[in-house]
């Protein structure tokens, strides 16, 4: 078994948890077999003193399937 | 005064905050005098493209009492 | 354009997200042009086995305006 | 010349060296021009007090060929 | 919005800045929507006591478009 | 579920892999439910220009059972 | 003697060196006694596959003068 | 031979060295076979602009004895 | 409550502890409410093979008061 | 007693352990009193999808003898 | 083959690239077989608000020749 | 000007400060032009629950003189 790890930045207008979930949801559209997520960094964009975008840098791990490129 | 620091991984089916709280609650069952918690890492397990377990690696600090082993 | 970065610790009795938001809100009282926030560390204070203060160390970036000291 | 770096986790039931080799072997099925490997982390899964899976997080570097996407 | 981050090594016979620019230029041939670049490491290859190849490890961030795999 | 993580240094006169295995084996004498091992650092002691002790700093994770102290 | 260290991000449309120099020049408008600069990180913004802004995160050290706040 | 590593915070009203020594002294009340100490971090608490508590985060290594739990 | 963190370098001709204390003392001249100090790095300047200046990079945390800029 | 620490990269066509051992063996030809080795990084060179050189960056510590330069 | 790695600080009144090149050039006067350079840190000295010395901490790798001490 | 940086471990039976000073003193026997010292790590050896050797890993920087090897 070989696992591949990719780095995504999920975003949300609401909170950090949703930013992570959005990254996972987006990845799962084209990747089966996601096994886990490591959160690397949280950050946020602000406008007029308010957070307008929550961001989560995540590493997503998934099993590479037979016959699939890495 | 001497403080001991242990590392736990709290888990929650709901969110990262609850994962931290669960680690603290579990520790407090047998440890008095917990003074603080440092979050080391957040991660998550996924199934079918959804997060099913939120995980928080935390370091929990507590005062070692007299006559107690470290 | 020059950006300055300062480190604050926001706190909240409720959760980590609010701790970040409070740091940004407090900074925005005297700083215009905040462009972004990096979360450096989450921690918490506990009493009697419960978290009583959520803390977020954040780096806040803002554009230094003309004629302003750094 | 441009080099791309991807992160894989190779696994082996035998030992850490084979976990690295398996990651390289798997990558080489679809990637030509692998030039080097950096080992990022070793870990292992256990069952009943025995290691049942040796794991190696590796970064694999390979030359991007003309006309190929990065 | 989801952002993907990939790691490349740009090279140049001239200087470090061009190594970064070459990595960006190579990535932009097949990736639209590159938003930013973080430089991770500079290194160089030498021959006969002279630098013959300047190298820049960079992380390139770009928005994942609708319908595109991550 | 709460997981505890402890740090051990396993040793072996033979090689690094056995040093890791010995740490796991020693831990499993008194800890059930070990789920995984992260290798933190490899080092070695030498005598007369030969390695006489291979050492592996490992972090061992195990599920804390009901009614058990952390 | 006490030294204060602040973090700035200098920017330049031309190259990384000028980004560092611009940060130092901007700081020197209001700070005397700058003794040194540590470069923390280089990054860049891109548009249409070209770098349009070179950025340098720098730590600037300067002697705090008598009677001056830190 | 297996070594266990625990993290303590020693404190002293006097200086950092004594904070380290106090952590070692406290550990040695219940742990035989301490072989070494790594200092992880120094910090201090202040009141009215004076340091009132010197703190040293230390990792203490000791040989696990036969028949003893880890 | 919001806490601000600044980085100073304290110096002493005598020893590292005094370098930390001098940074705290200097900060306390214009900052009330200093709550703690983290030591980031120790270094020293030498002349003729002797240390002539002990230096301590410290992060000083203090509560931002109402109506005060950050 | 003063200890010096040097960094070497040992290599082997066989495996990582031998790469470490070769670095120690090579150092011991001209250095007496090697006390220990810390492994900093493992890497490997590949050709045609196979590892052809195992590499180990190691830090070798040895006691500086009287009258010897550092 | 054994490689030795040494750390130098190259300097230049002109720019960072030349600081790296000067370190390599200086090393190559007495070291043959330099294979590569890793840049560890860039810094600079300033006078009157201008950079007067660009500095590059570099790690230089070179093959240890037969019969040569490490 | 080129600066070389070497790593030493100074030791003292008394305290950490003396361990640093001893490393500098030992280096200055054969090295002129030492400009500075960075402390990398403090550690200690213990016997019977007492510290018997204070250790300081230091990086010592010195100007390479004309005609001298690096």
XYZ file of C-alpha atoms in Angstrom, chain C residues 14-55:
42
model
C -16.136 30.379 24.758
C -13.912 28.874 22.078
C -10.736 29.198 19.996
C -12.404 30.901 17.051
C -13.699 33.694 19.237
C -10.236 34.106 20.760
C -8.877 34.804 17.281
C -11.761 37.129 16.456
C -11.286 39.056 19.698
C -7.616 39.642 18.928
C -8.516 40.978 15.486
C -11.320 43.140 16.879
C -9.039 44.595 19.571
C -6.316 45.354 17.035
C -8.766 46.990 14.655
C -9.661 49.616 17.247
C -6.352 51.385 16.664
C -5.063 49.818 13.449
C -6.567 50.369 10.072
C -5.591 48.273 7.073
C -5.291 44.895 8.752
C -4.777 42.494 5.863
C -4.425 39.128 7.469
C -3.933 36.970 10.523
C -1.747 33.923 11.062
C -2.557 31.691 13.987
C 0.646 30.704 15.772
C -0.576 28.665 18.705
C -3.717 27.688 20.565
C -3.671 27.124 24.317
C -6.094 27.218 27.227
C -6.279 27.856 30.937
C -8.200 25.425 33.091
C -9.823 25.470 36.505
C -11.245 22.412 38.241
C -10.793 20.326 35.103
C -12.663 22.728 32.833
C -11.317 25.162 30.252
C -12.045 28.669 31.497
C -10.052 30.658 28.943
C -9.348 29.845 25.322
C -6.222 31.579 24.008
